[in-house]
PDB file of C-alpha atoms in Angstrom:
ATOM      1  CA  MET K 499      -0.338 129.853  64.498  1.00  0.00           C
ATOM      2  CA  VAL K 500      -0.937 126.620  66.362  1.00  0.00           C
ATOM      3  CA  ASP K 501      -0.668 123.454  64.183  1.00  0.00           C
ATOM      4  CA  ILE K 502      -4.063 121.817  63.876  1.00  0.00           C
ATOM      5  CA  THR K 503      -3.073 119.432  60.999  1.00  0.00           C
ATOM      6  CA  HIS K 504      -3.496 116.437  63.358  1.00  0.00           C
ATOM      7  CA  LYS K 505      -7.060 117.247  64.202  1.00  0.00           C
ATOM      8  CA  SER K 506     -10.211 115.884  62.389  1.00  0.00           C
ATOM      9  CA  ASN K 507     -12.975 117.896  61.272  1.00  0.00           C
ATOM     10  CA  THR K 508     -16.180 117.854  63.549  1.00  0.00           C
ATOM     11  CA  LEU K 509     -19.337 119.996  63.840  1.00  0.00           C
ATOM     12  CA  ARG K 510     -18.361 122.940  65.981  1.00  0.00           C
ATOM     13  CA  THR K 511     -20.841 125.379  67.482  1.00  0.00           C
ATOM     14  CA  ALA K 512     -20.431 128.413  69.569  1.00  0.00           C
ATOM     15  CA  ILE K 513     -22.868 130.899  71.068  1.00  0.00           C
ATOM     16  CA  ALA K 514     -21.840 134.293  72.509  1.00  0.00           C
ATOM     17  CA  GLN K 515     -23.597 137.269  73.755  1.00  0.00           C
ATOM     18  CA  ALA K 516     -23.256 141.090  74.173  1.00  0.00           C
ATOM     19  CA  ILE K 517     -25.549 143.259  76.173  1.00  0.00           C
ATOM     20  CA  VAL K 518     -26.371 146.834  74.892  1.00  0.00           C
ATOM     21  CA  LYS K 519     -27.868 148.972  77.575  1.00  0.00           C
ATOM     22  CA  VAL K 520     -29.617 152.235  76.540  1.00  0.00           C
ATOM     23  CA  SER K 521     -30.700 155.066  78.940  1.00  0.00           C
ATOM     24  CA  SER K 522     -34.259 155.646  77.977  1.00  0.00           C
ATOM     25  CA  GLN K 523     -37.351 153.844  76.662  1.00  0.00           C
ATOM     26  CA  GLU K 524     -37.504 156.300  73.912  1.00  0.00           C
ATOM     27  CA  THR K 525     -34.436 154.597  72.363  1.00  0.00           C
ATOM     28  CA  ILE K 526     -36.060 151.278  72.688  1.00  0.00           C
ATOM     29  CA  ASP K 527     -39.167 152.677  70.866  1.00  0.00           C
ATOM     30  CA  ALA K 528     -37.021 154.213  68.169  1.00  0.00           C
ATOM     31  CA  ILE K 529     -35.324 150.940  67.446  1.00  0.00           C
ATOM     32  CA  GLN K 530     -38.591 148.952  67.301  1.00  0.00           C
ATOM     33  CA  ASN K 531     -40.365 151.617  65.238  1.00  0.00           C
ATOM     34  CA  LYS K 532     -37.333 151.911  62.876  1.00  0.00           C
ATOM     35  CA  THR K 533     -37.233 155.645  63.382  1.00  0.00           C
ATOM     36  CA  VAL K 534     -33.479 156.098  64.290  1.00  0.00           C
ATOM     37  CA  PRO K 535     -31.930 158.569  61.928  1.00  0.00           C
ATOM     38  CA  LYS K 536     -29.230 156.253  60.746  1.00  0.00           C
ATOM     39  CA  GLY K 537     -31.500 153.589  59.670  1.00  0.00           C
ATOM     40  CA  ASP K 538     -32.904 150.132  60.831  1.00  0.00           C
ATOM     41  CA  VAL K 539     -30.678 149.426  63.857  1.00  0.00           C
ATOM     42  CA  PHE K 540     -31.207 145.642  64.086  1.00  0.00           C
ATOM     43  CA  ALA K 541     -30.994 144.965  60.296  1.00  0.00           C
ATOM     44  CA  MET K 542     -27.829 147.000  59.837  1.00  0.00           C
ATOM     45  CA  SER K 543     -26.243 145.662  62.981  1.00  0.00           C
ATOM     46  CA  LYS K 544     -26.890 142.094  61.903  1.00  0.00           C
ATOM     47  CA  ALA K 545     -25.205 142.734  58.523  1.00  0.00           C
ATOM     48  CA  ALA K 546     -22.270 144.228  60.454  1.00  0.00           C
ATOM     49  CA  GLY K 547     -22.205 141.197  62.802  1.00  0.00           C
ATOM     50  CA  LEU K 548     -22.187 138.779  59.843  1.00  0.00           C
ATOM     51  CA  LEU K 549     -19.105 140.725  58.459  1.00  0.00           C
ATOM     52  CA  GLY K 550     -17.516 140.736  61.865  1.00  0.00           C
ATOM     53  CA  VAL K 551     -17.685 136.868  62.198  1.00  0.00           C
ATOM     54  CA  LYS K 552     -16.282 136.327  58.511  1.00  0.00           C
ATOM     55  CA  LYS K 553     -13.504 138.922  59.089  1.00  0.00           C
ATOM     56  CA  THR K 554     -12.242 137.503  62.423  1.00  0.00           C
ATOM     57  CA  PRO K 555      -9.043 135.872  61.113  1.00  0.00           C
ATOM     58  CA  ASP K 556      -8.169 139.252  59.225  1.00  0.00           C
ATOM     59  CA  LEU K 557      -8.039 141.110  62.507  1.00  0.00           C
ATOM     60  CA  LEU K 558      -6.759 138.390  64.983  1.00  0.00           C
ATOM     61  CA  PRO K 559      -3.301 137.179  63.879  1.00  0.00           C
ATOM     62  CA  ASP K 560      -3.407 133.770  65.575  1.00  0.00           C
ATOM     63  CA  CYS K 561      -6.940 132.978  64.575  1.00  0.00           C
ATOM     64  CA  HIS K 562      -7.127 130.277  61.815  1.00  0.00           C
ATOM     65  CA  PRO K 563      -9.208 131.011  58.690  1.00  0.00           C
ATOM     66  CA  LEU K 564     -11.979 128.512  58.498  1.00  0.00           C
ATOM     67  CA  PRO K 565     -15.303 127.914  56.590  1.00  0.00           C
ATOM     68  CA  ILE K 566     -18.242 129.692  58.372  1.00  0.00           C
ATOM     69  CA  GLU K 567     -21.167 127.415  57.594  1.00  0.00           C
ATOM     70  CA  TYR K 568     -23.822 129.194  59.741  1.00  0.00           C
ATOM     71  CA  THR K 569     -24.218 132.351  61.642  1.00  0.00           C
ATOM     72  CA  GLY K 570     -27.401 133.325  63.406  1.00  0.00           C
ATOM     73  CA  ILE K 571     -27.839 136.660  65.193  1.00  0.00           C
ATOM     74  CA  GLU K 572     -30.793 137.366  67.590  1.00  0.00           C
ATOM     75  CA  TYR K 573     -32.094 140.240  69.712  1.00  0.00           C
ATOM     76  CA  LYS K 574     -33.837 140.004  72.953  1.00  0.00           C
ATOM     77  CA  ILE K 575     -35.155 143.123  74.735  1.00  0.00           C
ATOM     78  CA  ASP K 576     -35.460 143.172  78.445  1.00  0.00           C
ATOM     79  CA  GLY K 577     -36.313 146.636  79.813  1.00  0.00           C
ATOM     80  CA  LEU K 578     -33.458 148.931  78.676  1.00  0.00           C
ATOM     81  CA  GLU K 579     -31.231 146.030  77.914  1.00  0.00           C
ATOM     82  CA  ILE K 580     -30.810 144.400  74.507  1.00  0.00           C
ATOM     83  CA  LYS K 581     -29.184 141.088  74.562  1.00  0.00           C
ATOM     84  CA  VAL K 582     -27.387 140.081  71.334  1.00  0.00           C
ATOM     85  CA  LEU K 583     -27.000 136.434  70.749  1.00  0.00           C
ATOM     86  CA  VAL K 584     -24.703 135.150  67.945  1.00  0.00           C
ATOM     87  CA  THR K 585     -24.370 131.418  67.005  1.00  0.00           C
ATOM     88  CA  VAL K 586     -21.784 130.296  64.747  1.00  0.00           C
ATOM     89  CA  LYS K 587     -21.370 126.734  63.236  1.00  0.00           C
ATOM     90  CA  THR K 588     -18.606 125.059  61.114  1.00  0.00           C
ATOM     91  CA  ILE K 589     -17.388 121.630  60.285  1.00  0.00           C
ATOM     92  CA  TYR K 590     -13.648 122.054  60.844  1.00  0.00           C
ATOM     93  CA  LYS K 591     -10.746 121.184  62.924  1.00  0.00           C
ATOM     94  CA  THR K 592     -10.943 123.966  65.417  1.00  0.00           C
ATOM     95  CA  GLY K 593     -13.725 125.883  67.188  1.00  0.00           C
ATOM     96  CA  VAL K 594     -15.626 129.117  66.402  1.00  0.00           C
ATOM     97  CA  GLU K 595     -15.810 130.631  69.944  1.00  0.00           C
ATOM     98  CA  VAL K 596     -13.594 133.719  68.785  1.00  0.00           C
ATOM     99  CA  GLU K 597     -15.751 134.198  65.698  1.00  0.00           C
ATOM    100  CA  ALA K 598     -18.874 134.215  67.769  1.00  0.00           C
ATOM    101  CA  MET K 599     -17.566 136.543  70.366  1.00  0.00           C
ATOM    102  CA  HIS K 600     -16.235 138.935  67.697  1.00  0.00           C
ATOM    103  CA  GLY K 601     -19.500 138.878  65.885  1.00  0.00           C
ATOM    104  CA  ALA K 602     -21.390 139.885  69.026  1.00  0.00           C
ATOM    105  CA  SER K 603     -18.954 142.647  69.806  1.00  0.00           C
ATOM    106  CA  VAL K 604     -19.347 144.016  66.229  1.00  0.00           C
ATOM    107  CA  VAL K 605     -23.179 143.971  66.401  1.00  0.00           C
ATOM    108  CA  ALA K 606     -23.025 145.761  69.797  1.00  0.00           C
ATOM    109  CA  LEU K 607     -20.519 148.400  68.431  1.00  0.00           C
ATOM    110  CA  ASN K 608     -22.637 149.026  65.441  1.00  0.00           C
ATOM    111  CA  MET K 609     -25.821 149.513  67.469  1.00  0.00           C
ATOM    112  CA  TYR K 610     -23.790 152.040  69.701  1.00  0.00           C
ATOM    113  CA  ASP K 611     -22.688 153.973  66.522  1.00  0.00           C
ATOM    114  CA  MET K 612     -26.139 154.103  65.249  1.00  0.00           C
ATOM    115  CA  LEU K 613     -27.767 155.073  68.588  1.00  0.00           C
ATOM    116  CA  LYS K 614     -25.260 157.572  69.826  1.00  0.00           C
ATOM    117  CA  PRO K 615     -26.964 160.538  68.070  1.00  0.00           C
ATOM    118  CA  ILE K 616     -30.096 160.054  69.978  1.00  0.00           C
ATOM    119  CA  ASP K 617     -28.848 158.531  73.246  1.00  0.00           C
ATOM    120  CA  LYS K 618     -25.529 159.613  74.979  1.00  0.00           C
ATOM    121  CA  GLY K 619     -25.977 156.987  77.810  1.00  0.00           C
ATOM    122  CA  ILE K 620     -25.422 153.736  75.847  1.00  0.00           C
ATOM    123  CA  GLU K 621     -23.278 151.083  77.555  1.00  0.00           C
ATOM    124  CA  LEU K 622     -21.892 147.754  76.281  1.00  0.00           C
ATOM    125  CA  HIS K 623     -21.660 144.909  78.834  1.00  0.00           C
ATOM    126  CA  HIS K 624     -21.008 141.239  79.248  1.00  0.00           C
ATOM    127  CA  ILE K 625     -19.387 140.227  75.921  1.00  0.00           C
ATOM    128  CA  LYS K 626     -18.807 136.583  76.736  1.00  0.00           C
ATOM    129  CA  LEU K 627     -19.046 132.946  75.340  1.00  0.00           C
ATOM    130  CA  LEU K 628     -22.164 131.217  76.510  1.00  0.00           C
ATOM    131  CA  GLU K 629     -21.684 127.756  74.951  1.00  0.00           C
ATOM    132  CA  LYS K 630     -19.292 125.660  72.734  1.00  0.00           C
ATOM    133  CA  THR K 631     -19.707 122.127  71.558  1.00  0.00           C
ATOM    134  CA  GLY K 632     -18.024 119.848  69.055  1.00  0.00           C
ATOM    135  CA  GLY K 633     -14.294 119.687  70.271  1.00  0.00           C
ATOM    136  CA  LYS K 634     -12.491 117.081  72.379  1.00  0.00           C
ATOM    137  CA  SER K 635     -13.922 118.466  75.550  1.00  0.00           C
ATOM    138  CA  SER K 636     -17.577 117.781  74.366  1.00  0.00           C
ATOM    139  CA  PHE K 637     -16.922 113.941  74.576  1.00  0.00           C
ATOM    140  CA  LYS K 638     -14.229 113.571  77.148  1.00  0.00           C
ATOM    141  CA  ASP K 639     -16.175 112.967  80.338  1.00  0.00           C
ATOM    142  CA  LYS K 640     -18.085 110.035  78.611  1.00  0.00           C
ATOM    143  CA  PHE K 641     -15.236 107.686  78.598  1.00  0.00           C
ATOM    144  CA  ARG K 642     -14.272 104.949  81.200  1.00  0.00           C
ATOM    145  CA  ARG K 643     -11.120 105.657  83.300  1.00  0.00           C
ATOM    146  CA  ASP K 644     -10.335 102.157  84.094  1.00  0.00           C
ATOM    147  CA  LEU K 645      -9.198 100.899  80.682  1.00  0.00           C
ATOM    148  CA  SER K 646      -6.012  98.743  80.140  1.00  0.00           C
ATOM    149  CA  ALA K 647      -4.156  98.243  76.877  1.00  0.00           C
ATOM    150  CA  VAL K 648      -1.449  96.036  75.454  1.00  0.00           C
ATOM    151  CA  VAL K 649       0.795  97.264  72.698  1.00  0.00           C
ATOM    152  CA  ILE K 650       2.377  94.699  70.487  1.00  0.00           C
ATOM    153  CA  VAL K 651       5.038  95.635  67.904  1.00  0.00           C
ATOM    154  CA  CYS K 652       5.149  93.220  64.956  1.00  0.00           C
ATOM    155  CA  SER K 653       8.556  93.432  63.140  1.00  0.00           C
ATOM    156  CA  ASP K 654      11.422  90.909  62.480  1.00  0.00           C
ATOM    157  CA  SER K 655      13.971  93.629  62.323  1.00  0.00           C
ATOM    158  CA  ILE K 656      12.997  95.101  65.624  1.00  0.00           C
ATOM    159  CA  SER K 657      12.711  91.785  67.384  1.00  0.00           C
ATOM    160  CA  GLU K 658      16.052  90.974  66.203  1.00  0.00           C
ATOM    161  CA  GLY K 659      17.602  94.106  67.533  1.00  0.00           C
ATOM    162  CA  LYS K 660      18.417  95.627  64.169  1.00  0.00           C
ATOM    163  CA  LYS K 661      16.051  98.594  64.655  1.00  0.00           C
ATOM    164  CA  GLU K 662      14.633 100.646  67.412  1.00  0.00           C
ATOM    165  CA  ASP K 663      10.800 100.793  67.845  1.00  0.00           C
ATOM    166  CA  LYS K 664       9.166 104.216  67.586  1.00  0.00           C
ATOM    167  CA  ALA K 665       5.770 103.272  66.315  1.00  0.00           C
ATOM    168  CA  GLY K 666       4.926 101.251  69.575  1.00  0.00           C
ATOM    169  CA  LYS K 667       6.102 104.303  71.732  1.00  0.00           C
ATOM    170  CA  ALA K 668       4.086 106.745  69.720  1.00  0.00           C
ATOM    171  CA  ILE K 669       0.942 104.515  70.391  1.00  0.00           C
ATOM    172  CA  ILE K 670       1.748 104.433  74.126  1.00  0.00           C
ATOM    173  CA  ALA K 671       2.116 108.082  74.340  1.00  0.00           C
ATOM    174  CA  LYS K 672      -1.411 108.582  72.851  1.00  0.00           C
ATOM    175  CA  LEU K 673      -2.873 106.048  75.196  1.00  0.00           C
ATOM    176  CA  GLU K 674      -1.282 107.728  78.267  1.00  0.00           C
ATOM    177  CA  GLU K 675      -2.654 111.012  77.026  1.00  0.00           C
ATOM    178  CA  CYS K 676      -6.075 109.420  76.859  1.00  0.00           C
ATOM    179  CA  GLU K 677      -5.549 108.097  80.501  1.00  0.00           C
ATOM    180  CA  VAL K 678      -5.422 104.336  79.408  1.00  0.00           C
ATOM    181  CA  THR K 679      -3.164 102.166  81.517  1.00  0.00           C
ATOM    182  CA  ILE K 680      -0.486 100.289  79.623  1.00  0.00           C
ATOM    183  CA  LYS K 681      -0.772  96.679  80.782  1.00  0.00           C
ATOM    184  CA  ASP K 682       2.107  95.339  78.694  1.00  0.00           C
ATOM    185  CA  TYR K 683       4.379  96.429  75.746  1.00  0.00           C
ATOM    186  CA  ILE K 684       6.063  93.676  73.801  1.00  0.00           C
ATOM    187  CA  ILE K 685       7.969  93.183  70.422  1.00  0.00           C
ATOM    188  CA  ILE K 686       7.411  90.025  68.362  1.00  0.00           C
ATOM    189  CA  PRO K 687       8.356  88.834  64.977  1.00  0.00           C
ATOM    190  CA  ASP K 688       6.106  88.769  62.005  1.00  0.00           C
ATOM    191  CA  GLU K 689       4.816  85.192  62.577  1.00  0.00           C
ATOM    192  CA  LYS K 690       1.219  84.303  62.330  1.00  0.00           C
ATOM    193  CA  ASP K 691       1.152  81.823  65.127  1.00  0.00           C
ATOM    194  CA  ILE K 692       2.896  84.285  67.657  1.00  0.00           C
ATOM    195  CA  ILE K 693       0.448  87.046  66.630  1.00  0.00           C
ATOM    196  CA  GLN K 694      -2.425  84.819  67.321  1.00  0.00           C
ATOM    197  CA  GLU K 695      -1.171  83.425  70.631  1.00  0.00           C
ATOM    198  CA  LYS K 696      -0.541  86.850  71.877  1.00  0.00           C
ATOM    199  CA  ALA K 697      -4.103  87.959  71.169  1.00  0.00           C
ATOM    200  CA  LYS K 698      -5.599  85.103  72.736  1.00  0.00           C
ATOM    201  CA  HIS K 699      -3.312  85.359  75.950  1.00  0.00           C
ATOM    202  CA  TYR K 700      -4.041  89.062  76.534  1.00  0.00           C
ATOM    203  CA  GLN K 701      -7.650  88.708  75.885  1.00  0.00           C
ATOM    204  CA  ALA K 702      -7.946  85.883  78.281  1.00  0.00           C
ATOM    205  CA  ASN K 703      -6.136  87.922  80.929  1.00  0.00           C
ATOM    206  CA  GLY K 704      -8.518  90.835  80.644  1.00  0.00           C
ATOM    207  CA  ALA K 705      -7.030  93.406  78.516  1.00  0.00           C
ATOM    208  CA  ASP K 706      -9.606  95.875  77.290  1.00  0.00           C
ATOM    209  CA  LEU K 707      -7.497  96.941  74.226  1.00  0.00           C
ATOM    210  CA  ILE K 708      -4.783  95.221  72.154  1.00  0.00           C
ATOM    211  CA  ILE K 709      -3.116  97.221  69.631  1.00  0.00           C
ATOM    212  CA  TYR K 710      -0.712  95.675  67.114  1.00  0.00           C
ATOM    213  CA  THR K 711       1.624  97.916  65.085  1.00  0.00           C
ATOM    214  CA  GLY K 712       3.239  96.614  62.000  1.00  0.00           C
ATOM    215  CA  GLY K 713       2.531  93.905  59.469  1.00  0.00           C
ATOM    216  CA  THR K 714      -0.408  95.648  57.777  1.00  0.00           C
ATOM    217  CA  GLY K 715       1.235  96.390  54.469  1.00  0.00           C
ATOM    218  CA  LEU K 716       1.636  94.170  51.351  1.00  0.00           C
ATOM    219  CA  SER K 717       4.999  92.494  51.676  1.00  0.00           C
ATOM    220  CA  GLN K 718       5.197  88.751  52.017  1.00  0.00           C
ATOM    221  CA  ARG K 719       5.944  89.100  55.804  1.00  0.00           C
ATOM    222  CA  ASP K 720       3.004  91.322  56.510  1.00  0.00           C
ATOM    223  CA  VAL K 721       0.645  88.886  58.009  1.00  0.00           C
ATOM    224  CA  THR K 722      -0.941  90.712  61.014  1.00  0.00           C
ATOM    225  CA  PRO K 723      -4.461  91.000  59.404  1.00  0.00           C
ATOM    226  CA  GLU K 724      -4.501  87.381  58.234  1.00  0.00           C
ATOM    227  CA  ALA K 725      -3.498  86.359  61.825  1.00  0.00           C
ATOM    228  CA  LEU K 726      -6.164  88.328  63.540  1.00  0.00           C
ATOM    229  CA  LYS K 727      -9.078  88.133  61.250  1.00  0.00           C
ATOM    230  CA  PRO K 728      -9.946  84.453  62.262  1.00  0.00           C
ATOM    231  CA  LEU K 729     -10.007  85.339  65.853  1.00  0.00           C
ATOM    232  CA  LEU K 730     -12.359  88.320  65.634  1.00  0.00           C
ATOM    233  CA  ASP K 731     -16.147  87.979  66.632  1.00  0.00           C
ATOM    234  CA  ARG K 732     -16.924  91.026  64.711  1.00  0.00           C
ATOM    235  CA  THR K 733     -14.996  93.660  62.614  1.00  0.00           C
ATOM    236  CA  ILE K 734     -15.556  97.390  62.908  1.00  0.00           C
ATOM    237  CA  PRO K 735     -15.200  98.735  59.337  1.00  0.00           C
ATOM    238  CA  GLY K 736     -15.920 102.345  60.448  1.00  0.00           C
ATOM    239  CA  ILE K 737     -12.746 102.372  62.543  1.00  0.00           C
ATOM    240  CA  GLU K 738     -10.778 101.000  59.631  1.00  0.00           C
ATOM    241  CA  GLU K 739     -12.264 103.606  57.322  1.00  0.00           C
ATOM    242  CA  ALA K 740     -11.506 106.456  59.627  1.00  0.00           C
ATOM    243  CA  ILE K 741      -7.913 105.445  59.895  1.00  0.00           C
ATOM    244  CA  ARG K 742      -7.498 105.235  56.090  1.00  0.00           C
ATOM    245  CA  LYS K 743      -9.366 108.519  55.531  1.00  0.00           C
ATOM    246  CA  TYR K 744      -7.288 110.398  57.954  1.00  0.00           C
ATOM    247  CA  GLY K 745      -4.029 109.020  56.534  1.00  0.00           C
ATOM    248  CA  GLN K 746      -5.074 109.486  52.888  1.00  0.00           C
ATOM    249  CA  ASP K 747      -5.710 113.008  53.600  1.00  0.00           C
ATOM    250  CA  ARG K 748      -1.995 113.485  54.633  1.00  0.00           C
ATOM    251  CA  MET K 749      -0.188 111.258  52.277  1.00  0.00           C
ATOM    252  CA  PRO K 750      -1.187 109.279  49.084  1.00  0.00           C
ATOM    253  CA  TYR K 751      -0.099 105.849  50.181  1.00  0.00           C
ATOM    254  CA  ALA K 752      -2.243 105.395  53.167  1.00  0.00           C
ATOM    255  CA  MET K 753      -4.847 103.620  51.001  1.00  0.00           C
ATOM    256  CA  LEU K 754      -2.430 100.641  50.834  1.00  0.00           C
ATOM    257  CA  SER K 755      -2.530 100.081  54.485  1.00  0.00           C
ATOM    258  CA  ARG K 756      -4.610  97.093  55.658  1.00  0.00           C
ATOM    259  CA  SER K 757      -5.444  98.466  59.169  1.00  0.00           C
ATOM    260  CA  LEU K 758      -7.882  96.193  60.963  1.00  0.00           C
ATOM    261  CA  ALA K 759     -10.360  96.615  63.926  1.00  0.00           C
ATOM    262  CA  GLY K 760     -12.640  94.218  65.722  1.00  0.00           C
ATOM    263  CA  THR K 761     -13.543  92.570  68.871  1.00  0.00           C
ATOM    264  CA  ILE K 762     -12.813  89.276  70.612  1.00  0.00           C
ATOM    265  CA  LYS K 763     -15.497  89.057  73.123  1.00  0.00           C
ATOM    266  CA  ASN K 764     -15.322  92.529  74.986  1.00  0.00           C
ATOM    267  CA  THR K 765     -11.775  93.189  73.970  1.00  0.00           C
ATOM    268  CA  LEU K 766     -10.961  95.576  71.118  1.00  0.00           C
ATOM    269  CA  VAL K 767      -8.326  94.606  68.989  1.00  0.00           C
ATOM    270  CA  LEU K 768      -6.511  96.966  66.483  1.00  0.00           C
ATOM    271  CA  ALA K 769      -3.783  96.402  63.838  1.00  0.00           C
ATOM    272  CA  LEU K 770      -2.194  99.700  62.810  1.00  0.00           C
ATOM    273  CA  PRO K 771       0.717 100.476  60.403  1.00  0.00           C
ATOM    274  CA  GLY K 772       4.256  99.863  61.507  1.00  0.00           C
ATOM    275  CA  SER K 773       5.632 103.242  60.437  1.00  0.00           C
ATOM    276  CA  THR K 774       5.906 105.855  63.072  1.00  0.00           C
ATOM    277  CA  ASN K 775       3.906 108.399  61.288  1.00  0.00           C
ATOM    278  CA  GLY K 776       1.332 105.813  60.304  1.00  0.00           C
ATOM    279  CA  ALA K 777       0.944 104.700  63.860  1.00  0.00           C
ATOM    280  CA  ARG K 778       0.723 108.192  65.175  1.00  0.00           C
ATOM    281  CA  GLU K 779      -1.746 109.432  62.635  1.00  0.00           C
ATOM    282  CA  SER K 780      -3.902 106.243  63.206  1.00  0.00           C
ATOM    283  CA  MET K 781      -4.120 107.031  66.849  1.00  0.00           C
ATOM    284  CA  ASP K 782      -4.851 110.663  66.201  1.00  0.00           C
ATOM    285  CA  ALA K 783      -7.640 109.616  63.690  1.00  0.00           C
ATOM    286  CA  ILE K 784      -9.616 107.551  66.190  1.00  0.00           C
ATOM    287  CA  PHE K 785      -8.703 108.561  69.846  1.00  0.00           C
ATOM    288  CA  PRO K 786     -10.285 109.537  72.122  1.00  0.00           C
ATOM    289  CA  SER K 787     -13.425 109.001  70.298  1.00  0.00           C
ATOM    290  CA  LEU K 788     -12.856 105.223  69.933  1.00  0.00           C
ATOM    291  CA  LEU K 789     -12.941 104.768  73.785  1.00  0.00           C
ATOM    292  CA  HIS K 790     -16.737 105.174  73.466  1.00  0.00           C
ATOM    293  CA  VAL K 791     -16.840 101.578  72.287  1.00  0.00           C
ATOM    294  CA  PHE K 792     -16.195 100.170  75.819  1.00  0.00           C
ATOM    295  CA  ARG K 793     -19.552 101.696  76.966  1.00  0.00           C
ATOM    296  CA  ILE K 794     -21.286 100.234  74.009  1.00  0.00           C
ATOM    297  CA  LEU K 795     -19.696  96.850  74.723  1.00  0.00           C
ATOM    298  CA  LYS K 796     -21.007  97.111  78.211  1.00  0.00           C
ATOM    299  CA  GLY K 797     -24.567  97.839  77.099  1.00  0.00           C
ATOM    300  CA  ALA K 798     -24.684 101.635  77.365  1.00  0.00           C
ATOM    301  CA  ARG K 799     -26.522 103.639  74.790  1.00  0.00           C
ATOM    302  CA  HIS K 800     -24.620 105.748  72.110  1.00  0.00           C
ATOM    303  CA  ASP K 801     -25.895 108.998  73.712  1.00  0.00           C
TER     304      ASP K 801
END
């Protein structure tokens, strides 16, 4: 199965359809009048569809088990065609498209099974996904494409050549995945004055995003938050909370990180952990959704 542990829970919705075509009006009348010998076709098929949605991962080996938090099944009659609409919702890391399509298929198959004694000409058509929302693609097109970022690694040992930087490179990889241009990438020691000077310099030179990695822990040399806080016009606690929540779900020490987020005029400044996993998970927690902030900074509405 695909690894989805790096993803965050979001509200996911999928709507699928199936078309059941009967061969005579008498069949439609029997369904509506509930005179089909096997019973109430719509009610029993709805029950079958609910089971189908919930049993999807039991039948499809690569389908993740997930909490189904809503399933709605509707019927629309148009002449000799009955359109089955299945809506499925969850708050989870992956979508419910397959569950919705499987549910629609099972509803249609159950209708076929119940109706075949009275109608030998039933056909099933157009089982397909009509709509999906809630994944990364739902928000992707809303982001600006002309953003530039600076990545600054704060580390005494890396700046002295004693260690190799991996956290900064992990941040760059995520930025490039999100189509953000890398304006600069530098390594500096854990010195408060240097940290502040770099923030002022890159903000004045038009960087949209300045990301520091390192210096957010609790050792005596971890001074990145203290250096940046006096420079910020506003902090953004929600970003900080999202980073720590995401990290805490994956390891118990994330709560000790002092990650920081805020703005200097229209430049967004982030201070992320210096460990490779901490930096990577922090980026996964907030990107690409964080890029919406640049529309807001320019006066756009949240919608």
